Tab-separated table of C-alpha atoms in Angstrom:
chain	number	residue	atom	x	y	z
A	1	UNK	CA	-24.008	-106.839	60.352
A	2	UNK	CA	-24.476	-108.183	56.613
A	3	UNK	CA	-27.786	-105.821	56.352
A	4	UNK	CA	-25.672	-102.782	57.762
A	5	UNK	CA	-22.926	-103.329	55.232
A	6	UNK	CA	-25.352	-103.760	52.244
A	7	UNK	CA	-27.238	-100.785	53.405
A	8	UNK	CA	-23.530	-98.504	53.293
A	9	UNK	CA	-22.738	-100.147	50.143
A	10	UNK	CA	-26.009	-99.380	48.327
A	11	UNK	CA	-25.954	-95.548	49.476
A	12	UNK	CA	-25.389	-93.231	46.290
A	13	UNK	CA	-21.869	-91.985	47.580
A	14	UNK	CA	-20.578	-95.061	47.781
A	15	UNK	CA	-21.571	-96.351	44.512
A	16	UNK	CA	-20.540	-93.153	42.739
A	17	UNK	CA	-17.122	-93.549	44.227
A	18	UNK	CA	-16.607	-97.160	43.007
A	19	UNK	CA	-17.808	-96.116	39.636
A	20	UNK	CA	-15.507	-93.082	39.522
A	21	UNK	CA	-12.544	-95.439	40.552
A	22	UNK	CA	-13.117	-98.076	37.988
A	23	UNK	CA	-13.325	-95.636	35.149
A	24	UNK	CA	-10.972	-93.556	36.147
A	25	UNK	CA	-8.315	-96.251	35.886
A	26	UNK	CA	-9.720	-97.439	32.824
A	27	UNK	CA	-9.294	-94.038	31.469
A	28	UNK	CA	-5.956	-93.553	32.882
A	29	UNK	CA	-4.930	-96.050	30.400
A	30	UNK	CA	-6.084	-94.147	27.503
A	31	UNK	CA	-4.512	-90.854	28.792
A	32	UNK	CA	-1.214	-92.685	29.204
A	33	UNK	CA	-1.385	-93.921	25.506
A	34	UNK	CA	-2.460	-90.362	24.127
A	35	UNK	CA	0.438	-88.696	25.999
A	36	UNK	CA	3.065	-91.585	24.928
A	37	UNK	CA	1.997	-91.437	21.337
A	38	UNK	CA	1.250	-87.534	20.673
A	39	UNK	CA	2.681	-85.626	23.679
A	40	UNK	CA	6.006	-87.051	24.353
A	41	UNK	CA	6.960	-86.652	20.476
A	42	UNK	CA	6.100	-82.949	20.617
A	43	UNK	CA	8.254	-82.413	23.667
A	44	UNK	CA	11.101	-84.293	22.051
A	45	UNK	CA	10.789	-81.875	19.441
A	46	UNK	CA	10.745	-78.807	21.360
A	47	UNK	CA	13.469	-79.790	23.981
A	48	UNK	CA	15.393	-81.789	21.745
A	49	UNK	CA	14.675	-84.908	24.211
A	50	UNK	CA	15.018	-88.488	23.309
A	51	UNK	CA	12.291	-90.477	21.055
A	52	UNK	CA	10.238	-90.976	24.579
A	53	UNK	CA	9.942	-87.554	25.446
A	54	UNK	CA	12.500	-87.716	28.432
A	55	UNK	CA	13.518	-84.140	28.140
A	56	UNK	CA	15.810	-82.697	30.779
A	57	UNK	CA	18.552	-80.232	31.362
A	58	UNK	CA	21.866	-81.684	32.007
A	59	UNK	CA	23.823	-80.152	35.050
A	60	UNK	CA	27.893	-80.790	35.607
A	61	UNK	CA	28.618	-82.301	39.115
A	62	UNK	CA	31.604	-83.489	40.582
A	63	UNK	CA	31.466	-87.133	39.235
A	64	UNK	CA	30.131	-86.432	35.675
A	65	UNK	CA	26.926	-84.828	34.301
A	66	UNK	CA	23.629	-85.325	35.695
A	67	UNK	CA	20.292	-85.090	33.579
A	68	UNK	CA	16.999	-83.613	35.468
A	69	UNK	CA	14.097	-85.202	33.568
A	70	UNK	CA	11.633	-82.539	33.422
A	71	UNK	CA	10.077	-84.115	30.383
A	72	UNK	CA	8.826	-87.152	32.915
A	73	UNK	CA	7.512	-84.319	35.312
A	74	UNK	CA	5.561	-82.528	32.275
A	75	UNK	CA	4.000	-85.742	31.118
A	76	UNK	CA	2.835	-86.492	34.786
A	77	UNK	CA	1.200	-83.150	34.638
A	78	UNK	CA	-0.336	-83.292	31.170
A	79	UNK	CA	-1.956	-86.648	32.195
A	80	UNK	CA	-3.205	-85.397	35.737
A	81	UNK	CA	-5.051	-82.639	33.761
A	82	UNK	CA	-6.473	-84.453	31.021
A	83	UNK	CA	-7.681	-87.218	33.100
A	84	UNK	CA	-9.436	-84.422	35.819
A	85	UNK	CA	-10.823	-82.382	32.935
A	86	UNK	CA	-12.504	-85.460	30.744
A	87	UNK	CA	-13.859	-87.184	34.349
A	88	UNK	CA	-15.100	-84.004	35.099
A	89	UNK	CA	-17.057	-82.816	32.048
A	90	UNK	CA	-17.767	-86.531	30.871
A	91	UNK	CA	-18.982	-87.777	34.372
A	92	UNK	CA	-19.353	-85.094	37.153
A	93	UNK	CA	-21.273	-82.664	34.807
A	94	UNK	CA	-23.820	-85.107	33.597
A	95	UNK	CA	-24.520	-86.650	36.863
A	96	UNK	CA	-25.248	-83.140	38.418
A	97	UNK	CA	-27.373	-82.353	35.825
A	98	UNK	CA	-29.220	-85.701	36.164
A	99	UNK	CA	-29.532	-85.301	39.884
A	100	UNK	CA	-31.300	-81.867	39.389
A	101	UNK	CA	-33.683	-83.390	36.868
A	102	UNK	CA	-34.283	-85.931	39.321
A	103	UNK	CA	-35.019	-83.682	42.434
A	104	UNK	CA	-37.214	-81.413	40.074
A	105	UNK	CA	-39.329	-84.440	39.016
A	106	UNK	CA	-39.745	-85.208	42.839
A	107	UNK	CA	-41.093	-81.491	43.519
A	108	UNK	CA	-38.206	-80.849	45.602
A	109	UNK	CA	-38.089	-76.966	45.366
A	110	UNK	CA	-35.527	-75.453	47.743
A	111	UNK	CA	-37.022	-72.236	49.491
A	112	UNK	CA	-35.037	-69.858	51.580
A	113	UNK	CA	-36.696	-69.402	54.869
A	114	UNK	CA	-38.430	-65.873	54.990
A	115	UNK	CA	-36.891	-64.122	58.041
A	116	UNK	CA	-38.580	-61.333	59.531
A	117	UNK	CA	-37.603	-57.835	59.031
A	118	UNK	CA	-35.921	-55.485	61.903
A	119	UNK	CA	-39.481	-53.636	61.883
A	120	UNK	CA	-41.485	-56.719	62.419
A	121	UNK	CA	-39.166	-58.152	65.237
A	122	UNK	CA	-39.613	-54.921	67.091
A	123	UNK	CA	-43.213	-54.804	66.925
A	124	UNK	CA	-43.357	-58.361	68.128
A	125	UNK	CA	-40.939	-57.278	71.105
A	126	UNK	CA	-43.177	-54.013	71.619
A	127	UNK	CA	-46.260	-56.175	71.828
A	128	UNK	CA	-44.689	-59.065	74.156
A	129	UNK	CA	-43.701	-56.080	76.356
A	130	UNK	CA	-47.183	-54.847	76.305
A	131	UNK	CA	-48.533	-58.038	77.149
A	132	UNK	CA	-46.346	-58.518	80.060
A	133	UNK	CA	-46.869	-55.148	81.355
A	134	UNK	CA	-50.616	-55.467	80.955
A	135	UNK	CA	-50.508	-58.685	82.593
A	136	UNK	CA	-48.681	-57.401	85.633
A	137	UNK	CA	-50.461	-54.365	85.760
A	138	UNK	CA	-53.988	-55.590	86.073
A	139	UNK	CA	-53.584	-56.836	89.534
A	140	UNK	CA	-52.021	-53.371	90.577
A	141	UNK	CA	-54.780	-51.486	88.562
A	142	UNK	CA	-57.180	-51.233	91.623
A	143	UNK	CA	-54.632	-49.553	93.540
A	144	UNK	CA	-51.691	-47.694	90.974
A	145	UNK	CA	-48.231	-47.383	92.351
A	146	UNK	CA	-46.653	-43.854	92.776
A	147	UNK	CA	-43.315	-45.299	91.379
A	148	UNK	CA	-44.729	-46.885	88.529
A	149	UNK	CA	-43.017	-46.168	85.110
A	150	UNK	CA	-45.182	-43.898	83.152
A	151	UNK	CA	-45.841	-45.449	79.518
A	152	UNK	CA	-45.755	-43.304	76.394
A	153	UNK	CA	-48.434	-43.894	73.655
A	154	UNK	CA	-46.866	-44.329	70.147
A	155	UNK	CA	-48.310	-41.150	68.743
A	156	UNK	CA	-46.704	-39.018	71.365
A	157	UNK	CA	-43.283	-37.908	70.780
A	158	UNK	CA	-40.557	-38.381	73.022
A	159	UNK	CA	-39.537	-35.396	75.263
A	160	UNK	CA	-36.627	-33.182	74.584
A	161	UNK	CA	-33.697	-33.994	76.365
A	162	UNK	CA	-33.029	-30.880	78.937
A	163	UNK	CA	-30.499	-28.576	77.959
């Protein structure tokens, strides 16, 4: 049971996922600090928000004014894209290139299987039919049947259809 768990943990995908979660969590703190110290003041300048960047638009309601905080949404969207872009270019792209180099060193070359052309397939079918006809015609060669189908040679052109 423990050996199976150890094998599961040691697979590449699980280790990659663990590294991504730890690095993503640590990097989120950095992005949040950048957003709080740089992006929020810029949002506050543009949309006349408070110093925390909490921009919003007021809507008059029955019981007073309600403020919809679009600055918070904008901050979350910017944080998400910043984390996604950095994680992709700092971790995913180099890891993929490293895996490609490892595969090239190991001599792993992906080759697509060469599929036969239509003409090659037709030739194979023709040959198989000739073999099966020859095998079935061998016992009957001594006494040809009157209703046996006629076979045309390859060089004989087909007969014209009746008019």
